[in-house]
PDB file of C-alpha atoms and ligand atoms in Angstrom:
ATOM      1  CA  UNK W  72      75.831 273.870  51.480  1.00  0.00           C
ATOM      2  CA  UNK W  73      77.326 273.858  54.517  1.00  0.00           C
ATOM      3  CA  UNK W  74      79.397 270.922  54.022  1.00  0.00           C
ATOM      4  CA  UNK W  75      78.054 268.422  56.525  1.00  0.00           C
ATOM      5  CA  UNK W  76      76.306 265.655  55.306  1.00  0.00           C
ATOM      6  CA  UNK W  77      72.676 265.580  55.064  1.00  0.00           C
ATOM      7  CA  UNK W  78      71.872 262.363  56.633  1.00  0.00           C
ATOM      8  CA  UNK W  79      74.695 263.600  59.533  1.00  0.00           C
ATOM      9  CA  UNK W  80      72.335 266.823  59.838  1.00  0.00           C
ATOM     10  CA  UNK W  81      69.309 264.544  60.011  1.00  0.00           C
ATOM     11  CA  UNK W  82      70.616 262.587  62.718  1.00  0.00           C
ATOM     12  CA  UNK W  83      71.415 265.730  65.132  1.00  0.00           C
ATOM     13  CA  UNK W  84      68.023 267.274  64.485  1.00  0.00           C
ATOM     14  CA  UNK W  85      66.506 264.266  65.621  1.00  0.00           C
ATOM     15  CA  UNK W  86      68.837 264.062  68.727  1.00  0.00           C
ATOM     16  CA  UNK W  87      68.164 267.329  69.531  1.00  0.00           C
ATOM     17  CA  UNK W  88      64.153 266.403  69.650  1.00  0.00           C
ATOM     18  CA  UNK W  89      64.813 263.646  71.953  1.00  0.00           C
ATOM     19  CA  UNK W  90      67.512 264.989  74.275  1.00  0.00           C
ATOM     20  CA  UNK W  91      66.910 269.429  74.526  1.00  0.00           C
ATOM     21  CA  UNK W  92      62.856 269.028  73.510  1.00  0.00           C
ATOM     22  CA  UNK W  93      61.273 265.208  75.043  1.00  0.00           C
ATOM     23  CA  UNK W  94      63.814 264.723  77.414  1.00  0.00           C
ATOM     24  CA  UNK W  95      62.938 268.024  79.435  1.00  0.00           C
ATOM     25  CA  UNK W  96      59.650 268.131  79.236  1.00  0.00           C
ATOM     26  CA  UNK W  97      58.044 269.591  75.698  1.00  0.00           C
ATOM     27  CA  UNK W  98      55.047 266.620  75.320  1.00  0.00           C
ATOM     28  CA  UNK W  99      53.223 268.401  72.105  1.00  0.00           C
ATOM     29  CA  UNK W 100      53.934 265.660  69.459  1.00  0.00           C
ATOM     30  CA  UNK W 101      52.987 268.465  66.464  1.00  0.00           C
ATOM     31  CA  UNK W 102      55.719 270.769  68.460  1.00  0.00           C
ATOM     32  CA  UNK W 103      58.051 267.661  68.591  1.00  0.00           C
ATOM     33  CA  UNK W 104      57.185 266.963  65.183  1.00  0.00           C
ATOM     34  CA  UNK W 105      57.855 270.434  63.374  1.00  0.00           C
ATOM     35  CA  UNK W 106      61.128 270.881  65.215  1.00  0.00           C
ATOM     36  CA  UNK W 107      61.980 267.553  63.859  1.00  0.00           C
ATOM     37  CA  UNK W 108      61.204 268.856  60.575  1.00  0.00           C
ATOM     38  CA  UNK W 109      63.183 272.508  60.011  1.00  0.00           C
ATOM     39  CA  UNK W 110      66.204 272.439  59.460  1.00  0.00           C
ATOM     40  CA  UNK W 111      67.735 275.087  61.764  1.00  0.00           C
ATOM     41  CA  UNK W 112      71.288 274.966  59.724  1.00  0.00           C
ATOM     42  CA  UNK W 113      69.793 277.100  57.468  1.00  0.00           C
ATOM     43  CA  UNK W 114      68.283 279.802  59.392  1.00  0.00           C
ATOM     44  CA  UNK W 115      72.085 280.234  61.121  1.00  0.00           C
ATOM     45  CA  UNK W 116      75.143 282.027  59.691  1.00  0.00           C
ATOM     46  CA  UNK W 117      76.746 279.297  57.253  1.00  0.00           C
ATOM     47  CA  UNK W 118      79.846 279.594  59.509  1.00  0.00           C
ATOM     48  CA  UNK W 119      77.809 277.844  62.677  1.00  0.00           C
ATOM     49  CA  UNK W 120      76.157 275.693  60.697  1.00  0.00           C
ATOM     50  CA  UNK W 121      78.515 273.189  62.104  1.00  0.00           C
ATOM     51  CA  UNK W 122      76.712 273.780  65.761  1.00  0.00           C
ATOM     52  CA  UNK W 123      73.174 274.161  64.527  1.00  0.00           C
ATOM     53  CA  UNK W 124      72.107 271.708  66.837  1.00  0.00           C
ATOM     54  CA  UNK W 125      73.831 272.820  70.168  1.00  0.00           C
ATOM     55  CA  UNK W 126      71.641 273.801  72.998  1.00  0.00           C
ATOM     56  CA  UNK W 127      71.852 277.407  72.578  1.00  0.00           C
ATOM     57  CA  UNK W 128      70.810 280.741  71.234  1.00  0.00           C
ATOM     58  CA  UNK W 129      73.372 281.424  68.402  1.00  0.00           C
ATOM     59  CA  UNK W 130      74.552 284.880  66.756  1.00  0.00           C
ATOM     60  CA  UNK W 131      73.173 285.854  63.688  1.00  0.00           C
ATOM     61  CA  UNK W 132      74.381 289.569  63.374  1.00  0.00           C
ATOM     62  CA  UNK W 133      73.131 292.839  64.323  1.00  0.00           C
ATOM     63  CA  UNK W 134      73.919 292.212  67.773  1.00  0.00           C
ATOM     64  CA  UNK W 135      70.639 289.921  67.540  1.00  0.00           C
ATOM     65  CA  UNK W 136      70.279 286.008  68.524  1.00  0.00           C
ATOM     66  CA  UNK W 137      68.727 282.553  67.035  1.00  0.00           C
ATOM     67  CA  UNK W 138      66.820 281.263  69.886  1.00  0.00           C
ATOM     68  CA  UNK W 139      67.683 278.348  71.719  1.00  0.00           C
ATOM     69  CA  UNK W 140      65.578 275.356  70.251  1.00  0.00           C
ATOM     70  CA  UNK W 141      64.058 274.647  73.602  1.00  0.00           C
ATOM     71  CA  UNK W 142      62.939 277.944  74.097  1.00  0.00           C
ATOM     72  CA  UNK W 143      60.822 278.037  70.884  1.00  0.00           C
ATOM     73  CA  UNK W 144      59.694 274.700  71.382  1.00  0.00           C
ATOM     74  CA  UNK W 145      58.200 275.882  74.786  1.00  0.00           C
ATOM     75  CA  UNK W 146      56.618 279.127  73.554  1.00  0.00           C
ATOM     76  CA  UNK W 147      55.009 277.119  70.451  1.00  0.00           C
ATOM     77  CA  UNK W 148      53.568 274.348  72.811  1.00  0.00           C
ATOM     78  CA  UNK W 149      52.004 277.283  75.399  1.00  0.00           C
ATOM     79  CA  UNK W 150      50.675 278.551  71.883  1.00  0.00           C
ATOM     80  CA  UNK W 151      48.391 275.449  71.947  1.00  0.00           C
ATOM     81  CA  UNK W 152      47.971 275.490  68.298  1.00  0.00           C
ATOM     82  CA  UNK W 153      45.978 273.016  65.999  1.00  0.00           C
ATOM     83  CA  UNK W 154      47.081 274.010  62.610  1.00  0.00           C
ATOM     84  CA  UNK W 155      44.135 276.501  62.182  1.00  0.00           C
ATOM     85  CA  UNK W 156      45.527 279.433  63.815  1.00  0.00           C
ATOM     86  CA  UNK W 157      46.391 282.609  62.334  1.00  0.00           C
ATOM     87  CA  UNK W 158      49.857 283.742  64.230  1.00  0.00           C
ATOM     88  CA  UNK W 159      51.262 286.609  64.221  1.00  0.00           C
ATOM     89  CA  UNK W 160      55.409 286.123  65.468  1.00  0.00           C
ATOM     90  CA  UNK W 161      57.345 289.862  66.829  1.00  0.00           C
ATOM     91  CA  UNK W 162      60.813 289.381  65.798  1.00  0.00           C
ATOM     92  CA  UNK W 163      61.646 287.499  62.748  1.00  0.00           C
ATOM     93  CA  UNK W 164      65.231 287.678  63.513  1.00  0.00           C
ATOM     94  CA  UNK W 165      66.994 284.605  61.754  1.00  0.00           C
ATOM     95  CA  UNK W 166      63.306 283.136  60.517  1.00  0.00           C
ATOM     96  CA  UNK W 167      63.625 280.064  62.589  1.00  0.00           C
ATOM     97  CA  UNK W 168      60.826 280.116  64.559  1.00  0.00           C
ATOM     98  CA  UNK W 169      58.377 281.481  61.652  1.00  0.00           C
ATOM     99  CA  UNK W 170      59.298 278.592  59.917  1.00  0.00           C
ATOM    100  CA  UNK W 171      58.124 276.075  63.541  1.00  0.00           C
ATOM    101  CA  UNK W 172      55.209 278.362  63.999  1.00  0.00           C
ATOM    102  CA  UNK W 173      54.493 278.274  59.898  1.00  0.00           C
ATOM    103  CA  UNK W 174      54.340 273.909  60.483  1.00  0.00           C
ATOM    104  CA  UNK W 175      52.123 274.196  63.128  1.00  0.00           C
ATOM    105  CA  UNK W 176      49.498 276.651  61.699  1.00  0.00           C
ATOM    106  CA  UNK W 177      47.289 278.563  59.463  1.00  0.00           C
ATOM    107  CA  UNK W 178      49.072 281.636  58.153  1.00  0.00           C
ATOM    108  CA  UNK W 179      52.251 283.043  60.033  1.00  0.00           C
ATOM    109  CA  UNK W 180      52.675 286.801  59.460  1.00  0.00           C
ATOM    110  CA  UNK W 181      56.188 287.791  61.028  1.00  0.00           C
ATOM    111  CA  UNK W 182      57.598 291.377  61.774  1.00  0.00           C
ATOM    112  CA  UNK W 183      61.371 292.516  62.278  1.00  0.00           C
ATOM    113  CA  UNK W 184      62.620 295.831  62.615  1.00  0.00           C
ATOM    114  CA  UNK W 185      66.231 295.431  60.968  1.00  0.00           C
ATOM    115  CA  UNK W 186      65.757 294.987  57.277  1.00  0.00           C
ATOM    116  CA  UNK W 187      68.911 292.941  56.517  1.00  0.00           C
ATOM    117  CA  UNK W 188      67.690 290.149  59.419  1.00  0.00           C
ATOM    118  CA  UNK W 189      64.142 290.154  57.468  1.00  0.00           C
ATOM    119  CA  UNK W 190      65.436 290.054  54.587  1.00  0.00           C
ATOM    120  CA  UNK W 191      67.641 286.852  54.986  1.00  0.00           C
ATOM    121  CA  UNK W 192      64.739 285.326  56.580  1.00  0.00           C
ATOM    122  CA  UNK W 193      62.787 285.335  53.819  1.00  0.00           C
ATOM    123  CA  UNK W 194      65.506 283.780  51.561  1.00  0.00           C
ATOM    124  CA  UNK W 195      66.083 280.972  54.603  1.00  0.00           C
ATOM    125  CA  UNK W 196      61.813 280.438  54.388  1.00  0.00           C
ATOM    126  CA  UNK W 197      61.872 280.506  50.852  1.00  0.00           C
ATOM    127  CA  UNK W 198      64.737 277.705  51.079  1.00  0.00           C
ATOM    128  CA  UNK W 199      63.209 275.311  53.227  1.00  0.00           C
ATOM    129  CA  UNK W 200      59.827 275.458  52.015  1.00  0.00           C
ATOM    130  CA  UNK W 201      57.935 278.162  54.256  1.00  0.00           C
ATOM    131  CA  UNK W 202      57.508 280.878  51.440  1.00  0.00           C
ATOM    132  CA  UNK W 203      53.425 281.244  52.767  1.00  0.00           C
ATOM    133  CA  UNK W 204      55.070 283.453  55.774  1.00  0.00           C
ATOM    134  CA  UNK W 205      54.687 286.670  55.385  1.00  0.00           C
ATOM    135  CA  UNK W 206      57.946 288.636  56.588  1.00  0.00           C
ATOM    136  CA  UNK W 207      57.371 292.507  57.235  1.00  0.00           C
ATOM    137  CA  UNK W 208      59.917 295.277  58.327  1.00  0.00           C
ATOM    138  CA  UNK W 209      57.717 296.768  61.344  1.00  0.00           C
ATOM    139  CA  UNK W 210      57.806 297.768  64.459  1.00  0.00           C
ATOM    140  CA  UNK W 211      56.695 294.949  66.193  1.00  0.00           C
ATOM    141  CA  UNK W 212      55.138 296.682  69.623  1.00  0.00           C
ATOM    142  CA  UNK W 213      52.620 297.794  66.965  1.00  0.00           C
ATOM    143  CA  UNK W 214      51.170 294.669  66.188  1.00  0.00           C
ATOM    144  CA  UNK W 215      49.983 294.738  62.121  1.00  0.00           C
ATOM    145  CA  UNK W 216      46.098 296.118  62.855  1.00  0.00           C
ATOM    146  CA  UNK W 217      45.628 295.406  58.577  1.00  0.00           C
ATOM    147  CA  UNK W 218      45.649 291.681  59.446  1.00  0.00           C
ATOM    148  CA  UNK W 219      44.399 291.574  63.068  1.00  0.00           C
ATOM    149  CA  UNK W 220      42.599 289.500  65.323  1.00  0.00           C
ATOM    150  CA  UNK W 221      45.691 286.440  65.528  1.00  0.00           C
ATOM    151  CA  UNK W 222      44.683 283.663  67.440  1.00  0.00           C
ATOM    152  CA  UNK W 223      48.492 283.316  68.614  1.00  0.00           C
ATOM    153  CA  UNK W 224      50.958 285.823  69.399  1.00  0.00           C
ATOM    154  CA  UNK W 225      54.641 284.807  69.736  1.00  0.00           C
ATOM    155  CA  UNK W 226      57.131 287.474  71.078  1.00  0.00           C
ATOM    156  CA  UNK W 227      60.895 286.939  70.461  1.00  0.00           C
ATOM    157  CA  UNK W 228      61.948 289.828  72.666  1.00  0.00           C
ATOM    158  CA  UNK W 229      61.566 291.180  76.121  1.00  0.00           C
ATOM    159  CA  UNK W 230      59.784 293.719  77.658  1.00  0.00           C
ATOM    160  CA  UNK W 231      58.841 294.775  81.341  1.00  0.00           C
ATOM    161  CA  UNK W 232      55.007 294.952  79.812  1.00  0.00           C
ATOM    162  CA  UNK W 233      52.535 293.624  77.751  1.00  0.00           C
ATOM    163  CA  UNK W 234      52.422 295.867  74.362  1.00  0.00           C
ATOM    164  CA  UNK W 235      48.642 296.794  74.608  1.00  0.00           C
ATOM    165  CA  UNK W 236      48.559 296.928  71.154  1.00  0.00           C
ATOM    166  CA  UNK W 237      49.091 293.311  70.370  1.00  0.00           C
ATOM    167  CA  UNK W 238      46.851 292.449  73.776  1.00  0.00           C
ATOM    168  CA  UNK W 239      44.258 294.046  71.270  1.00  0.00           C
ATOM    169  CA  UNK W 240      45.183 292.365  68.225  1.00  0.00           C
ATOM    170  CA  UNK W 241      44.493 289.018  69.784  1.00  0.00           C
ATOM    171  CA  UNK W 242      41.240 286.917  69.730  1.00  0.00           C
ATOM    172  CA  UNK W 243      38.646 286.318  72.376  1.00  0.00           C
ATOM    173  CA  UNK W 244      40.607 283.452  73.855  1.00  0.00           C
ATOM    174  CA  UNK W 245      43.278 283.887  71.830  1.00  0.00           C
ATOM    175  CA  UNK W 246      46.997 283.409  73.482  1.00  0.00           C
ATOM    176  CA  UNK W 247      50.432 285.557  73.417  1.00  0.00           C
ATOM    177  CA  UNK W 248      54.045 284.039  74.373  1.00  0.00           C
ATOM    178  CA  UNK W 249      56.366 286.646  75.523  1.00  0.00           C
ATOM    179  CA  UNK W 250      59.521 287.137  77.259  1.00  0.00           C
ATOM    180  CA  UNK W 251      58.695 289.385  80.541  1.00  0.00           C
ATOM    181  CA  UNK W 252      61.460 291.172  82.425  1.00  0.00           C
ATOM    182  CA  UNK W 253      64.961 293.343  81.686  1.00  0.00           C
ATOM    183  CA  UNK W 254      68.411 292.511  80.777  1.00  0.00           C
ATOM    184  CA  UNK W 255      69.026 290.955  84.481  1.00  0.00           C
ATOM    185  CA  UNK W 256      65.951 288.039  84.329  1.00  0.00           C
ATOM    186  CA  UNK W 257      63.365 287.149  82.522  1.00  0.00           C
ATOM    187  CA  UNK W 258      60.367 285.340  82.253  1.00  0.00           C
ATOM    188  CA  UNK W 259      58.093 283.185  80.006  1.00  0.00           C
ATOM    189  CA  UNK W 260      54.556 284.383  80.041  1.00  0.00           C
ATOM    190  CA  UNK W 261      50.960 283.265  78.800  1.00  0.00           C
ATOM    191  CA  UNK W 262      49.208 285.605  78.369  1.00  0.00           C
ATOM    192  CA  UNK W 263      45.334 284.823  77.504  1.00  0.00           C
ATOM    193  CA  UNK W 264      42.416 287.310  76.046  1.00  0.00           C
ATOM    194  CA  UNK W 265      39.093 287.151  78.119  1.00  0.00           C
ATOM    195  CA  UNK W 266      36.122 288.933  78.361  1.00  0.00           C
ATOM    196  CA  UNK W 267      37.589 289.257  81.960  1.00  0.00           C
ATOM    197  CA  UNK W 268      40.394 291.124  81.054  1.00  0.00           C
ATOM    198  CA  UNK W 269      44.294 289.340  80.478  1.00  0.00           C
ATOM    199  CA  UNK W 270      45.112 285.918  82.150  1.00  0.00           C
ATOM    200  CA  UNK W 271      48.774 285.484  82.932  1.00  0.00           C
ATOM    201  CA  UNK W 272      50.547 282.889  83.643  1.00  0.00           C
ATOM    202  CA  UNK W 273      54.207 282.738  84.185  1.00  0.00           C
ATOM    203  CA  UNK W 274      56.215 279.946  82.885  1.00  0.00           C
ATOM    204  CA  UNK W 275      60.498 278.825  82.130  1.00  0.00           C
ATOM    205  CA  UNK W 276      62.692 281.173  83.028  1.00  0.00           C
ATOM    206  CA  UNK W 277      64.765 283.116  79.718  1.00  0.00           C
ATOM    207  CA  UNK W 278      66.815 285.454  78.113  1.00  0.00           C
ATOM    208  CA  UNK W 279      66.448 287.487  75.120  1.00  0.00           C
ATOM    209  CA  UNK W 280      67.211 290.732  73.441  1.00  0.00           C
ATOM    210  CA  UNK W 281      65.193 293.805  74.324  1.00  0.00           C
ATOM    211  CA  UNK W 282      62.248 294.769  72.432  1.00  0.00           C
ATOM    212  CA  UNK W 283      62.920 298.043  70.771  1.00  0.00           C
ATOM    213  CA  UNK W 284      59.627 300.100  71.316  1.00  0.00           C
ATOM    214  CA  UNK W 285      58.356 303.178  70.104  1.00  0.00           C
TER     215      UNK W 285
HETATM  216  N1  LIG I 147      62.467 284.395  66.614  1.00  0.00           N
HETATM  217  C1  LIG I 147      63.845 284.663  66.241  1.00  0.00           C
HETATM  218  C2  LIG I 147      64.661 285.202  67.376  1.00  0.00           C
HETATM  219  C3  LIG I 147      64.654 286.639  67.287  1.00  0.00           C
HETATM  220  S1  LIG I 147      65.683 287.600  68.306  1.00  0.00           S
HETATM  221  C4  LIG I 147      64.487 283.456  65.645  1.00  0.00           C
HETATM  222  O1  LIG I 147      63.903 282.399  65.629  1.00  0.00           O
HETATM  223  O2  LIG I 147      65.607 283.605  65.130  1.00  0.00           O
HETATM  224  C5  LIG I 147      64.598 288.984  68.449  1.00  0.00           C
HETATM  225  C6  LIG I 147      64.384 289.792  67.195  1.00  0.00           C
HETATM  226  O3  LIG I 147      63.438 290.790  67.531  1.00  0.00           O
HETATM  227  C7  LIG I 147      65.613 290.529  66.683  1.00  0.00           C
HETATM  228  O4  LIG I 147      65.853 290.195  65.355  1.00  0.00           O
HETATM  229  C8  LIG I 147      65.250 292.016  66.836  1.00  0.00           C
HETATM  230  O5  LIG I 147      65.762 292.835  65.811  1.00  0.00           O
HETATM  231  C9  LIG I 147      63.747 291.952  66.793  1.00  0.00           C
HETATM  232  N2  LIG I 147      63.040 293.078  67.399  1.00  0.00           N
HETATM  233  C10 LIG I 147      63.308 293.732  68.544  1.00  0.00           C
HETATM  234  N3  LIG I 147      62.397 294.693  68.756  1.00  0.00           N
HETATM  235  C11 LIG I 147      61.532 294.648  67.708  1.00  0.00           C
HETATM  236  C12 LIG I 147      60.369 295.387  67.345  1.00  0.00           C
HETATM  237  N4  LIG I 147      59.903 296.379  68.097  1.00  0.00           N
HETATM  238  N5  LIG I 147      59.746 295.059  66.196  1.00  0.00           N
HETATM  239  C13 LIG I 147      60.192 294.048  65.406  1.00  0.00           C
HETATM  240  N6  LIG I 147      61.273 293.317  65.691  1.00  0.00           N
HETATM  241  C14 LIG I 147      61.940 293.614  66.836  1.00  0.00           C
END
């Protein structure tokens, strides 16, 4: 599709695993694993599919991003997931990281908020195997209440808070990955549901595009 040979594509997936994801620290072997497996060429605008594998968010129109592969490989390993997890993942944008999360659990159900981004994601999860996600245009700050409690929430965008609606939609014990912070810096956080109340902890430092609430 794009041109560049398979085995060629092959061999800079796995060099990404060992040099962006092992090399700096991601130790989950399933995380390792699954981003060993998608092929992120196909969840990026077939004009970069040439740099796929570079360390780095990527465009993928509307003004949105890919995310770096480190970056979801951190977020998916502070998930903690076994494979019997139903995740819920705020901001579909390319599809990318539905498709990690998808490897890696139950059921993924995945909201965006700009129709065209969702619905090339779905044709990039249908194309690489991952048609069980469920891709919904939503507002993501909502949370999707219809399929609620998730054991895992994964946030793609930031925000100075965490949206109390999707503190709700998670499990006792459950866990939520989002960016925390403004255009200027952000921040990783875990954030866990007890009968105590939220446990945060902060984590890598980031940078995404705002989440668009209300
Ligand atoms: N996880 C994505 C990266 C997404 S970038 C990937 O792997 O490619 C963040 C995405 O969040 C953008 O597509 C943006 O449109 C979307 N977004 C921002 N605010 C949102 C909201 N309130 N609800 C749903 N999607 C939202």
């Amino acid at each position: 599709m794009s041109g560049i040979p398979v085995g060629e594509l092959e061999r800079r997936r796995a060099r990404m695993v060992e040099h962006q994801l092992r090399r700096r620290g991601i130790s989950d072997e399933g995380v390792l694993a699954a981003m060993g497996r998608v092929p992120r060429e196909e969840f990026v605008p077939p004009e970069l599919a040439d740099v796929a594998y570079e360390d780095a968010a990527l465009p993928i129109g509307e003004s949105q991003t890919i995310s770096q592969p480190f970056i979801v490989a951190a977020m998916c390993e502070l998930l903690e997931l076994d494979g019997t997890e139903h995740v819920l993942d705020v901001g579909t944008g390319s599809g990318y990281a539905a498709a990690v999360l998808d490897e890696l659990a139950r059921s993924v159900l995945s909201l965006e908020r700009i129709p065209v981004l969702a619905e090339r994601a779905r044709l990039a999860l249908d194309r690489t195997g991952h048609d069980g996600v469920e891709v919904r245009i939503a507002d993501g700050s909502l949370g999707a209440p219809d399929r609620a409690p998730f054991d895992a929430i994964s946030v793609a965008a930031a925000t100075d808070h965490v949206p109390p609606a999707l503190y709700e939609q998670l499990t006792e014990g459950g866990r939520m990955v989002l960016p925390r912070g403004g255009r200027g810096g952000q921040r990783l956080v875990r954030v866990v549901r007890t009968p105590e109340g939220p446990e945060e902890t902060a984590s890598l430092a980031c940078r995404f595009v705002p989440l668009v609430e209300g």
